Coordinates of C-alpha atoms and ligand atoms in Angstrom, one line a residue:
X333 CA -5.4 -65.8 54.5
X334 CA -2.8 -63.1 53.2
X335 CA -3.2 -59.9 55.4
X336 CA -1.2 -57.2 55.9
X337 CA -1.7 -58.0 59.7
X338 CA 0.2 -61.3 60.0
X339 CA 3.8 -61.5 58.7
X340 CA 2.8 -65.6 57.5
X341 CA -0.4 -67.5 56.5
X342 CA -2.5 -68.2 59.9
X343 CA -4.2 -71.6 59.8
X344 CA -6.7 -70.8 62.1
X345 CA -9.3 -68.0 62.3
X346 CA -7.8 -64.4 61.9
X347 CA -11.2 -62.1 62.4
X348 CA -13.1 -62.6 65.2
X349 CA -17.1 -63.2 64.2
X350 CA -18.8 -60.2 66.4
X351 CA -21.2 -57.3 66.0
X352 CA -21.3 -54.4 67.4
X353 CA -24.3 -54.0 69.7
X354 CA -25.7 -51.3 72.1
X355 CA -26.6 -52.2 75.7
X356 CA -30.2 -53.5 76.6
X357 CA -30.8 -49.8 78.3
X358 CA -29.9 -48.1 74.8
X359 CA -32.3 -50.5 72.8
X360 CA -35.4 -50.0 74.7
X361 CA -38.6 -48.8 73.3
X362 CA -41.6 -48.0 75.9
X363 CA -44.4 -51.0 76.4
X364 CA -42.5 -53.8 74.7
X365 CA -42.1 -57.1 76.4
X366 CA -40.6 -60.3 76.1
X367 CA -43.3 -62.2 78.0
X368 CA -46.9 -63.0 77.6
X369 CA -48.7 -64.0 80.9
X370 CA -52.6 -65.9 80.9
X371 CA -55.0 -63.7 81.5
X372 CA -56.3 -63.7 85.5
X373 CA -58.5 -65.6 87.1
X374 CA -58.5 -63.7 90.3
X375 CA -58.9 -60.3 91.1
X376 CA -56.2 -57.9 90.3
X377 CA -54.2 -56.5 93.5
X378 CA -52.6 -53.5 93.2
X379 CA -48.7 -53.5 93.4
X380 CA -48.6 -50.7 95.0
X381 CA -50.7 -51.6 97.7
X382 CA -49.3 -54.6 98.1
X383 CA -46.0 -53.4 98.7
X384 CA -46.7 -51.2 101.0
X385 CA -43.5 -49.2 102.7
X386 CA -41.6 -52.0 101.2
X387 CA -42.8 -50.0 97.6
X388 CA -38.8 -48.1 96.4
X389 CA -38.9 -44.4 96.0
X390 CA -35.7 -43.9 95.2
X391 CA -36.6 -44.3 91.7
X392 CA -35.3 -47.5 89.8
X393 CA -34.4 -45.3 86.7
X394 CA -35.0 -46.9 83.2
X395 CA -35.6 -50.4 82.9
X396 CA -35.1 -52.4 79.5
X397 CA -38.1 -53.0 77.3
X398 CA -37.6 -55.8 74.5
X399 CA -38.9 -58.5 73.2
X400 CA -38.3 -62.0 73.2
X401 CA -36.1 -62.4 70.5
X402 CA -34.3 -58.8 70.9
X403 CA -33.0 -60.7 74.3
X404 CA -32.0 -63.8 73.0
X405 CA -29.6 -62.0 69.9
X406 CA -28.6 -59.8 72.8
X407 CA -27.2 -61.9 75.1
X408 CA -26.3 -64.4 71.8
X409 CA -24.5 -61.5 70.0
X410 CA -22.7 -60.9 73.2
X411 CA -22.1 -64.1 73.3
X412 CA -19.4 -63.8 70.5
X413 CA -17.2 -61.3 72.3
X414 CA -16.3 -63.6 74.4
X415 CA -13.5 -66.7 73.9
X416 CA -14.8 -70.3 75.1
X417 CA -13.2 -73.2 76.2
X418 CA -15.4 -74.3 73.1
X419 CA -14.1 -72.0 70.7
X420 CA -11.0 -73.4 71.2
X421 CA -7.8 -74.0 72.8
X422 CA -7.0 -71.9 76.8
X423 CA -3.4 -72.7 77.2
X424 CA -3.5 -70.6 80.3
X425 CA -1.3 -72.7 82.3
X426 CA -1.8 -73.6 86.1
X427 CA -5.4 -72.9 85.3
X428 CA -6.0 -76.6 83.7
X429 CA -8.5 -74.8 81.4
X430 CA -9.7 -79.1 79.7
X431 CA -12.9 -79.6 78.3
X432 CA -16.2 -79.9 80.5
X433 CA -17.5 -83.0 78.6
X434 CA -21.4 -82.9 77.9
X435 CA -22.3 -86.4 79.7
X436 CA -21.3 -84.0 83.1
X437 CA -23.8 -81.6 82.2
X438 CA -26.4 -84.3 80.9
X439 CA -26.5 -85.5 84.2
X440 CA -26.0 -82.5 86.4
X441 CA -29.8 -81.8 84.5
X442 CA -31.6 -84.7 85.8
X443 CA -34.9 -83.2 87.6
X444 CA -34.1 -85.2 90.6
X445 CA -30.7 -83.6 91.1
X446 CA -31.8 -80.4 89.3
X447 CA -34.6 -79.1 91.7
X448 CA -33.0 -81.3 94.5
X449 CA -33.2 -78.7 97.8
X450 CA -31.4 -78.1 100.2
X451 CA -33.8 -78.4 103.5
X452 CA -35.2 -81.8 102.2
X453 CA -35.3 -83.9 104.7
X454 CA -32.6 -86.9 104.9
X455 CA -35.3 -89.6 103.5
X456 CA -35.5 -87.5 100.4
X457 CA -31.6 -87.0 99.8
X458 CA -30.7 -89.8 99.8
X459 CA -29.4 -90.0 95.9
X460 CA -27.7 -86.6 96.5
X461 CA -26.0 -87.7 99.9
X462 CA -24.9 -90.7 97.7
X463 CA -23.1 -88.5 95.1
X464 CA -21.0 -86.7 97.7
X465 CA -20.6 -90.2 99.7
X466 CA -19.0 -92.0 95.8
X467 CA -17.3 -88.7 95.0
X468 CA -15.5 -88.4 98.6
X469 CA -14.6 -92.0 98.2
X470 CA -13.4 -91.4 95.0
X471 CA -11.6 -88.7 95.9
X472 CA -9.9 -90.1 99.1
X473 CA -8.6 -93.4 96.8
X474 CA -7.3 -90.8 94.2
X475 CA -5.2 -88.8 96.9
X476 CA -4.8 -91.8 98.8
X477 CA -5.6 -89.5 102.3
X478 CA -8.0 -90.5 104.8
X479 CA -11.0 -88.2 104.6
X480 CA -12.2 -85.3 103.0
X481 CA -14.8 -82.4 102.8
X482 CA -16.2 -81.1 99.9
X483 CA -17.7 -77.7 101.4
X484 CA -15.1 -75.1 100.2
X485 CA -16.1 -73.6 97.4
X486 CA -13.1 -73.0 95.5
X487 CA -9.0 -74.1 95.8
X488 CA -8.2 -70.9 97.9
X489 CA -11.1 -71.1 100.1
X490 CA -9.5 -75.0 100.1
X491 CA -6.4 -73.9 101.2
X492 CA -8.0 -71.4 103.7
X493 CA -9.3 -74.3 105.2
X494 CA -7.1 -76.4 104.7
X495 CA -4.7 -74.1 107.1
X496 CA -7.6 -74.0 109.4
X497 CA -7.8 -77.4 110.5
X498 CA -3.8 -77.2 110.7
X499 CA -4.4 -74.5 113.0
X500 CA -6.9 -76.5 115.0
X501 CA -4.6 -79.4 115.0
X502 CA -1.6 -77.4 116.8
X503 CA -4.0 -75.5 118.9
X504 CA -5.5 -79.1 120.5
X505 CA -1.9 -80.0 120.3
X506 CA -1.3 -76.9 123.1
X507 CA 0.2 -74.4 120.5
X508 CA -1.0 -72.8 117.3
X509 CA 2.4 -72.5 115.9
X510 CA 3.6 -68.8 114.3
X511 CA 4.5 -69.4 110.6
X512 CA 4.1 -71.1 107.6
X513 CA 6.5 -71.8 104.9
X514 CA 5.8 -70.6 101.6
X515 CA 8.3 -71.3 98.5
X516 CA 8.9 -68.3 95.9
X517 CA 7.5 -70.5 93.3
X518 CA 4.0 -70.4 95.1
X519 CA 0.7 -69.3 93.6
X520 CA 0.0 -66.6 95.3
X521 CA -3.1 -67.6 97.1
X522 CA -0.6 -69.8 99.4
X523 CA 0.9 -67.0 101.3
X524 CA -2.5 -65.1 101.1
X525 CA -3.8 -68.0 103.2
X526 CA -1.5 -67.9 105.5
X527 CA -1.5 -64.5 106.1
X528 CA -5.3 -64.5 106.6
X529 CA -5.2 -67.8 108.7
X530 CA -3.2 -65.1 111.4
X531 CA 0.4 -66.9 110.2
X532 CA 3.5 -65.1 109.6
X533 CA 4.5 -66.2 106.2
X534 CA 8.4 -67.4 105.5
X535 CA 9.0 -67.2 102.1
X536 CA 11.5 -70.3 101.0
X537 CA 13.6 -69.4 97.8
X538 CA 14.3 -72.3 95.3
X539 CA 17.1 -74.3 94.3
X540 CA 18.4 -73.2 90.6
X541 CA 15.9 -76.1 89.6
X542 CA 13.2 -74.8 90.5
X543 CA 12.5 -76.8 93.5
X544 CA 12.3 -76.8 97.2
X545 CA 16.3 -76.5 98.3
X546 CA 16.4 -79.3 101.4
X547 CA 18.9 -77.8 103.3
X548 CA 17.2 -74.3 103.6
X549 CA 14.3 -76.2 104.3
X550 CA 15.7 -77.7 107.3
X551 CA 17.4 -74.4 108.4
X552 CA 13.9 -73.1 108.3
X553 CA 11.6 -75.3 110.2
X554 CA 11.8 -74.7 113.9
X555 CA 8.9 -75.5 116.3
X556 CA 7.1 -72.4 115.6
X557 CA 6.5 -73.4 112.0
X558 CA 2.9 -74.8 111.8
X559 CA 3.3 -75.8 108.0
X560 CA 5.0 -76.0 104.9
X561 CA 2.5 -75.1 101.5
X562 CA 3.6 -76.7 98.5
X563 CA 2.5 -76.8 95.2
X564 CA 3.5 -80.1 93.6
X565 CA 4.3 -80.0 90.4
X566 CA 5.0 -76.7 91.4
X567 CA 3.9 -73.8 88.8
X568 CA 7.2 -74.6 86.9
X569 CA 5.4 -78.3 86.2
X570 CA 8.0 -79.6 87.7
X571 CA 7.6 -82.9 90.3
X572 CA 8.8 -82.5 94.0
X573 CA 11.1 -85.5 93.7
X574 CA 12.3 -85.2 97.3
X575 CA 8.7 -84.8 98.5
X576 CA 9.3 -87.5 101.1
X577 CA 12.3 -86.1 102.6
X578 CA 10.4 -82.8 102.4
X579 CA 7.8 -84.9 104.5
X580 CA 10.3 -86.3 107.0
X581 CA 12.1 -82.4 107.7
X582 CA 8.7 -81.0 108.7
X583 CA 7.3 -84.1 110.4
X584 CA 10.4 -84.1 112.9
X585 CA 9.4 -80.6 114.1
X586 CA 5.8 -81.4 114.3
X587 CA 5.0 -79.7 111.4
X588 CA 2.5 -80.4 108.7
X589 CA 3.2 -80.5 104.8
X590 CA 0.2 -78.8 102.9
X591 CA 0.1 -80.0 99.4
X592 CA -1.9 -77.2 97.1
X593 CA -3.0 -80.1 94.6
X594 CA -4.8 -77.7 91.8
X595 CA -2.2 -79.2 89.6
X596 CA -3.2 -83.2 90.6
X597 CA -4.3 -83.7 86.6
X598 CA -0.3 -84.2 86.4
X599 CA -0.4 -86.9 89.6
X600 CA -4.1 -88.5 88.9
X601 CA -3.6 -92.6 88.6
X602 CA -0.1 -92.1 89.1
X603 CA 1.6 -91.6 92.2
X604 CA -1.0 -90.5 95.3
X605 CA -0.1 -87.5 97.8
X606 CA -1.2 -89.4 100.6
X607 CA 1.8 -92.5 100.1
X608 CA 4.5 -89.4 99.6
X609 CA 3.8 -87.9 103.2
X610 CA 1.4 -85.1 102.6
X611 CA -0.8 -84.5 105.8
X612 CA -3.4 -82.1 104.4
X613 CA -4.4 -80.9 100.8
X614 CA -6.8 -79.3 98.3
X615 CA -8.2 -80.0 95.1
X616 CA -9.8 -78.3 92.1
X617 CA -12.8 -80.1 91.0
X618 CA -13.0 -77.0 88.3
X619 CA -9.6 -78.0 86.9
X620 CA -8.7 -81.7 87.6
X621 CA -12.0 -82.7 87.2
X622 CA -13.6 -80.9 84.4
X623 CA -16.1 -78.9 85.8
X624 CA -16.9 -75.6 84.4
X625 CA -14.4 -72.7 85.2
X626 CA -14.0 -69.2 85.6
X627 CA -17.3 -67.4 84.3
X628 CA -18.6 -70.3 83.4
X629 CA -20.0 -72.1 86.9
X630 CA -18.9 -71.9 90.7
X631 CA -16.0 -73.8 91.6
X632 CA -15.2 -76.6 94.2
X633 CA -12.3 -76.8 96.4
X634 CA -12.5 -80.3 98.4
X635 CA -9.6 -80.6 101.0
X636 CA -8.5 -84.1 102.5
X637 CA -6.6 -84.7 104.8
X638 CA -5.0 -87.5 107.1
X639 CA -6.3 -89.1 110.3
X640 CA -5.1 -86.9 112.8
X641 CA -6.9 -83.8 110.8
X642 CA -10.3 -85.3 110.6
X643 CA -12.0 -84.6 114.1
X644 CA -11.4 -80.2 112.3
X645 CA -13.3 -80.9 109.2
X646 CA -16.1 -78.4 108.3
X647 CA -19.3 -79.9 109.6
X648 CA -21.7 -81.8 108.9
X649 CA -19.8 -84.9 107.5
X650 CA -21.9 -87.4 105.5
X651 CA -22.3 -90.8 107.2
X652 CA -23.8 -94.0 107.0
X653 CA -26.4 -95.0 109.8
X654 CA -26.8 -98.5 111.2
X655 CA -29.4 -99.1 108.7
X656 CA -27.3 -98.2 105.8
X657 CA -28.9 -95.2 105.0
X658 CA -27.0 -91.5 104.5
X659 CA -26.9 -88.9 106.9
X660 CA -25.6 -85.4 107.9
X661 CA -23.5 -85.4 111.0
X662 CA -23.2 -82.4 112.5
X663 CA -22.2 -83.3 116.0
X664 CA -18.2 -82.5 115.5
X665 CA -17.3 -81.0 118.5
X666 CA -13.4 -80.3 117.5
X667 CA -14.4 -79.0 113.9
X668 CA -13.4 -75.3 112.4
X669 CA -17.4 -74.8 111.9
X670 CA -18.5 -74.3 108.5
X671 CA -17.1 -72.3 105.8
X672 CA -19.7 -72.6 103.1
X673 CA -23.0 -72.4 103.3
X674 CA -25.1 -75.9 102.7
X675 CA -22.5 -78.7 102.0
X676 CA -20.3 -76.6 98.6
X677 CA -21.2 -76.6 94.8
X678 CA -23.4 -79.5 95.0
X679 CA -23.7 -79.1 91.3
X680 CA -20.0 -79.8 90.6
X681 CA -19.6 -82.8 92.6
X682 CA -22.4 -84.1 90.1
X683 CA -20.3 -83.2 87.4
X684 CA -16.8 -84.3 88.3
X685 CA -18.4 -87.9 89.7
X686 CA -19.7 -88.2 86.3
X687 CA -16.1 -87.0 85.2
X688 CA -14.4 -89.7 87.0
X689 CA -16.9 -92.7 86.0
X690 CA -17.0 -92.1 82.9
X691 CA -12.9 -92.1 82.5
X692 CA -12.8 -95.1 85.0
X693 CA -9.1 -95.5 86.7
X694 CA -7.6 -96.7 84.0
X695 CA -9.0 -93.4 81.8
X696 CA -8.2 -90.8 84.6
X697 CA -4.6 -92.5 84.5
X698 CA -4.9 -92.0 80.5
X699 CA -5.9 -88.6 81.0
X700 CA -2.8 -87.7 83.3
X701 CA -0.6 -89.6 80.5
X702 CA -2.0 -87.4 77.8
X703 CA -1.7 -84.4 80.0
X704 CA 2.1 -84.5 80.3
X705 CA 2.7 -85.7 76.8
X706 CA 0.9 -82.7 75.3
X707 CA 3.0 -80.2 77.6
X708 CA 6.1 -82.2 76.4
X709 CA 4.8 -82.0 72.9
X710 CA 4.9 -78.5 73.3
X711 CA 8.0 -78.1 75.0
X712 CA 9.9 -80.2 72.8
X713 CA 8.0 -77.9 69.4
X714 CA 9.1 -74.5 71.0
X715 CA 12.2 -75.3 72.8
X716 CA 14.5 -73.3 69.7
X717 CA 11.8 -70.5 69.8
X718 CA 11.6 -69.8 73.2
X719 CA 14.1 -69.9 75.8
X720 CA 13.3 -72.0 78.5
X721 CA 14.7 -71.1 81.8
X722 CA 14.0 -74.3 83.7
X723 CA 15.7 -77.3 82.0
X724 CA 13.9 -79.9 84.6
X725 CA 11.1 -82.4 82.6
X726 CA 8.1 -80.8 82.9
X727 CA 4.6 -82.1 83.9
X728 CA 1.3 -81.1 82.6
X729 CA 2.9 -77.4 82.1
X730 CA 5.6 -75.8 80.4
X731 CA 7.6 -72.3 81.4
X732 CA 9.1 -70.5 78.7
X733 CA 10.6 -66.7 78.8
X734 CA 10.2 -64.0 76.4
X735 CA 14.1 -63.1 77.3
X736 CA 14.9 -63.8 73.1
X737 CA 12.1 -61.6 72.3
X738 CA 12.5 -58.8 74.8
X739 CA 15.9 -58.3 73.0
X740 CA 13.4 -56.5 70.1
X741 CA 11.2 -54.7 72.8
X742 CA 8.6 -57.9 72.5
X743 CA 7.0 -58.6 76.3
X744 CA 5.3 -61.7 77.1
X745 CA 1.9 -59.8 77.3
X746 CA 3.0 -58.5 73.7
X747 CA 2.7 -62.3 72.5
X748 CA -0.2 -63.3 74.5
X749 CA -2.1 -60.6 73.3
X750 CA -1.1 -61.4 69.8
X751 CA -2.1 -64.9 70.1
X752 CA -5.6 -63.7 70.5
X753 CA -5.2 -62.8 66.7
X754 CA -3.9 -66.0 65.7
X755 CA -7.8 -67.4 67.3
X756 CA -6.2 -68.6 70.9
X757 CA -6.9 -67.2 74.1
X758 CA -3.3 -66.2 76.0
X759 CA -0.9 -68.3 77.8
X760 CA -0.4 -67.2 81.1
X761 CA 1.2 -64.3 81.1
X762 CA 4.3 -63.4 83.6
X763 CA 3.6 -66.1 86.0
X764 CA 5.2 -67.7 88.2
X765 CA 6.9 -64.7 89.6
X766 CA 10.4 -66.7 89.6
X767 CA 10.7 -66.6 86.1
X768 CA 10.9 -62.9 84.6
X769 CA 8.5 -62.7 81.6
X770 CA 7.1 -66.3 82.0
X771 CA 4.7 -67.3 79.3
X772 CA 3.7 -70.4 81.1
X773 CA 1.5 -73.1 78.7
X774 CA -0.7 -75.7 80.0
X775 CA -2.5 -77.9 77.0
X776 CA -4.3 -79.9 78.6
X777 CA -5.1 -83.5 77.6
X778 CA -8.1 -81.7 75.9
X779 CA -6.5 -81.0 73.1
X780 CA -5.8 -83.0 69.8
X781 CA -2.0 -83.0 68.3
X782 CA -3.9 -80.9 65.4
X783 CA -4.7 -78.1 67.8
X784 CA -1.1 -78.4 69.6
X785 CA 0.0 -77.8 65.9
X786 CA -2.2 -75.0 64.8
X787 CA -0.4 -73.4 68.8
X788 CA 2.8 -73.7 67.6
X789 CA 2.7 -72.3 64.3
X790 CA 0.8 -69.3 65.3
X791 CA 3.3 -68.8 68.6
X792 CA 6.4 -69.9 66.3
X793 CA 4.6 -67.1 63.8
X794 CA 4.5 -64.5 66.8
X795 CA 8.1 -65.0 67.1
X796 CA 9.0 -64.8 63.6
X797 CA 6.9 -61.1 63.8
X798 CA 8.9 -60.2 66.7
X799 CA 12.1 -60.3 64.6
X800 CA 10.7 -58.9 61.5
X801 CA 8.1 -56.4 62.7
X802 CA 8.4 -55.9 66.8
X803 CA 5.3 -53.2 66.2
X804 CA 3.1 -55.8 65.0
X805 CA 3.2 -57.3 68.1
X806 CA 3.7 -54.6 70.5
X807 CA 0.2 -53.2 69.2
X808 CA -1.4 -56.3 69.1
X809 CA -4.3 -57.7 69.2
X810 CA -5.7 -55.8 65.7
X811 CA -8.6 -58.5 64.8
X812 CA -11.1 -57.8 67.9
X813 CA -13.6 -55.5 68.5
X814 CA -11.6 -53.9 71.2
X815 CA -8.1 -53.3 71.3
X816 CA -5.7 -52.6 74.3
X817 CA -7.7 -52.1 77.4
X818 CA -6.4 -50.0 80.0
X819 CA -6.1 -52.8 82.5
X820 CA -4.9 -50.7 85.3
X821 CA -8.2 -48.5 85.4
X822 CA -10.4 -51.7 84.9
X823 CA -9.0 -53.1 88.1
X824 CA -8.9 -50.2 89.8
X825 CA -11.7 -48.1 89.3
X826 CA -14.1 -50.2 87.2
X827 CA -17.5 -49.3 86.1
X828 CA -19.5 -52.0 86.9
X829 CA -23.1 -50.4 86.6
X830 CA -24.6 -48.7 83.9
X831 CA -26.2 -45.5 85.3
X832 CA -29.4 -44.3 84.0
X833 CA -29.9 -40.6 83.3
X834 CA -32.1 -40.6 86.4
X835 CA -28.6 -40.8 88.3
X836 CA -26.2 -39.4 86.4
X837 CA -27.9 -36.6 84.5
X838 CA -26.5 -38.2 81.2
X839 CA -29.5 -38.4 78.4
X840 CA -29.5 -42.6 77.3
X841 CA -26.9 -43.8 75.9
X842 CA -24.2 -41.3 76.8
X843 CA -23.6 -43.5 79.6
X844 CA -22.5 -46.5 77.7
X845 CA -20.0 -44.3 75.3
X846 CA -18.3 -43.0 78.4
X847 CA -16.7 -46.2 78.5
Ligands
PLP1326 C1 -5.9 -72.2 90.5 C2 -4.9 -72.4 91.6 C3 -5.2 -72.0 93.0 C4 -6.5 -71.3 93.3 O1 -7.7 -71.9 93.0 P1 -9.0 -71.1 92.8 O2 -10.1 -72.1 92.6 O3 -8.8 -70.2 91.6 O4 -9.3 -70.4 94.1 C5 -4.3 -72.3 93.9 N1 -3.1 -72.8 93.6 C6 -2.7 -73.2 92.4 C7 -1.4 -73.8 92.1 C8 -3.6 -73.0 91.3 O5 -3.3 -73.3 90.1

């Protein structure tokens, strides 16, 4: 397509298929409705009565009156503002943004597991207690650790717990310990955790290869530290090599090593956290293991651990009676407590076991291969476009700067936003923090080598525009409905409810152009 709005020929989509659509308030008309109910066959109870003092006063303001099929092109029009994983490619990196393969959902829908609830009794539970018994196994082989939980709900409520049961470990030791270690290359969830786990947080700087440097590492750790938190690969997709002697430094103070494992699809099949010294880490069901992500489900943050953490797990604990049959345990008297509600996303553990039985070992391994080749791929495409500040061999993710770029007034979040018109969501944008104007690119074994192509034209495309027409960029994106959002407003001051004349005086409608 030749347009005055891309300096070459994009292969992929250019104009973004939406319409323009009022809010459900705005397209309201008095007595419609999109249901039909059968007609009584009791008496008719007044509402009003029935409710009581319970009955609001306050005045609900308007509510939306439309029919069926008015709602379904709403939310279906709606629907197209938004980029999906399957739209296309997410090469948001550290966010492992992979497919979330149909079979998962197929059987996430079966009745039984569907409308299973949460008070059945035991008797009744026993196919879902077997899920999270195969997944935990499965899980504890692919870490190689000792025992898990799959309560948390998310990887930073993982690593909140995660810190917890090293907390409880010192403290039944005789001494909670005062800090935890926390390299500059962390996602910043790790010193967050700390911080709210009542640790002081140290803050490790890296060796000019991105990685933990040993001998600051040993200058640091003193018997006050509780813990080191590492992220391995680390967000530069780089591999720990000297994880072991990382291991041994903090082991002959007493301390633990925390691995944050959301990046495991670079280690799944391949080398096991559990044989390399770790004592205690999380994982990311909604990355690793293809569950939906972001707006698309709830999330699951399992943590596992080693034998010495076990008696602080979250309780219950699924275990098998003398008979052989499942059962809760809840009689943990050294455990943090809970810290979710019921036993986690029961619904993702459905879908990652399906995840990991339907790749088998020798698939997962495959699917950590393809992983690290596409990054490579990528890296290897763009490594005369961009300039890449690490030169270590990446993982499953690659770094690059904008630093070539910014030379013509072109930021990272220029690019990422002009990706959008190229029919890709953005990289990640300025992250990690150790590399100034990061655009940081995960693929994903999702993806084919024709979608890694299509990337690297429109990015080598973006780069080309920087030279020739920096404006282009700078103002970009120019094919979506919206342009450039005031970010800092939306964060800070976002209007999250439409407000009804009623409340705000405003006749219908006036509300919604406000924003
Ligand atoms: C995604 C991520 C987290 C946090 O996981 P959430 O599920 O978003 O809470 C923590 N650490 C790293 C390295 C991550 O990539």
């Amino acid at each position: 397509m030749a347009d005055e709005k891309f300096v070459g020929t994009p292969r992929k989509v250019t104009t973004h298929v939406n319409q323009n659509e009022d809010l459900m308030f705005e397209k309201s008309s008095a007595g419609k409705k999109g249901y039909r109910l059968a007609e009584l066959d009791v008496p008719a109870v007044d509402a009003a009565s029935l409710l009581g003092a319970a009955k609001r006063t306050d005045g609900l303001g308007v509510m939306p009156e439309l029919s069926e099929i008015e709602i379904v092109r709403h939310f279906t029009r709606l629907s197209t503002w938004n980029y999906a994983i399957d739209l296309g490619m997410y090469p948001l990196g550290s966010c492992t943004m992979k497919y979330n393969p149909r079979i998962n959902e197929a059987v996430a829908r079966l009745e039984g597991l569907a409308e299973a609830h949460p008070y059945q009794p035991e008797s009744l539970s026993q196919g879902a207690l077997g899920i999270m018994k195969i997944l935990s196994e499965a899980l504890i082989e692919i870490t190689g650790m000792d025992a898990i939980t799959l309560q948390p709900a998310a990887g930073a409520q993982g690593e909140f717990t995660g810190i917890l049961l090293a907390r409880a470990y010192h403290t039944a030791n005789g001494n909670p310990r005062k800090k935890i270690i926390v390299p500059d290359s962390a996602h910043g969830t790790n010193p967050a955790t700390a911080v709210i786990c009542g640790y002081e947080v140290a803050n490790l700087k890296s060796n000019a290869l991105g990685m933990v440097d040993l001998a600051e590492l040993e200058r640091m750790v003193d018997e006050d530290t509780a813990a080191l938190m590492l992220t391995n690969p680390s967000t530069i997709g780089v591999f720990e090599s000297d994880i072991h002697k990382i291991a041994d430094i903090l082991h002959a103070k007493g301390a633990l090593l925390y691995m944050d494992g959301a990046n495991m699809n670079a280690l799944v099949g391949k080398t096991r956290p559990g044989d390399f010294g770790v004592d205690v880490m999380h994982l990311n069901l909604h990355k690793t293991f293809s569950t939906p992500h972001g707006g698309g489900g709830p999330g699951s943050g399992p943590v596992a651990c080693k034998k010495h953490l076990e008696p602080f797990l979250p309780k219950p604990v699924v275990v098998t009676k003398a008979d052989g049959s499942l059962a809760l345990d809840f009689d943990r008297p050294q455990t943090v407590g809970r810290v979710r509600a019921w036993y986690g996303n029961f619904g993702m553990f459905i879908r990652a076991l399906a995840y990991i039985l339907a790749n088998g070992p020798d698939g997962l391994r495959l699917t950590t291969e393809d992983a690290v080749l596409n990054a490579n791929y990528i890296r290897a495409k763009l490594l005369d476009t961009f300039e890449l500040p690490f030169k270590s061999p990446s993982l499953h993710e690659v770094v690059f700067s904008d630093k070539l770029q910014a030379k013509n007034g072109v930021k990272t979040g220029d690019m990422g936003k002009r990706l959008i018109d190229y029919g890709f969501h953005a990289y990640t944008v300025s992250f990690p923090l150790v590399v100034s104007g990061a655009m940081m690119i995960e693929p994903t074994e999702s993806e084919s080598r024709e979608e890694l192509d299509l990337l690297i034209d429109a990015l080598k495309q973006i780069a080309r525009e920087a030279e020739e027409n920096p404006e282009l960029v700078q103002s970009a994106p120019h094919t979506t409905r919206l342009q450039r959002l005031d970010e800092t407003t939306a964060a800070r001051k976002p209007v999250l409810r439409w407000k009804g004349p009623a409340e705000d005086g405003l006749t219908l409608g006036t509300a919604a152009k406000e924003w």
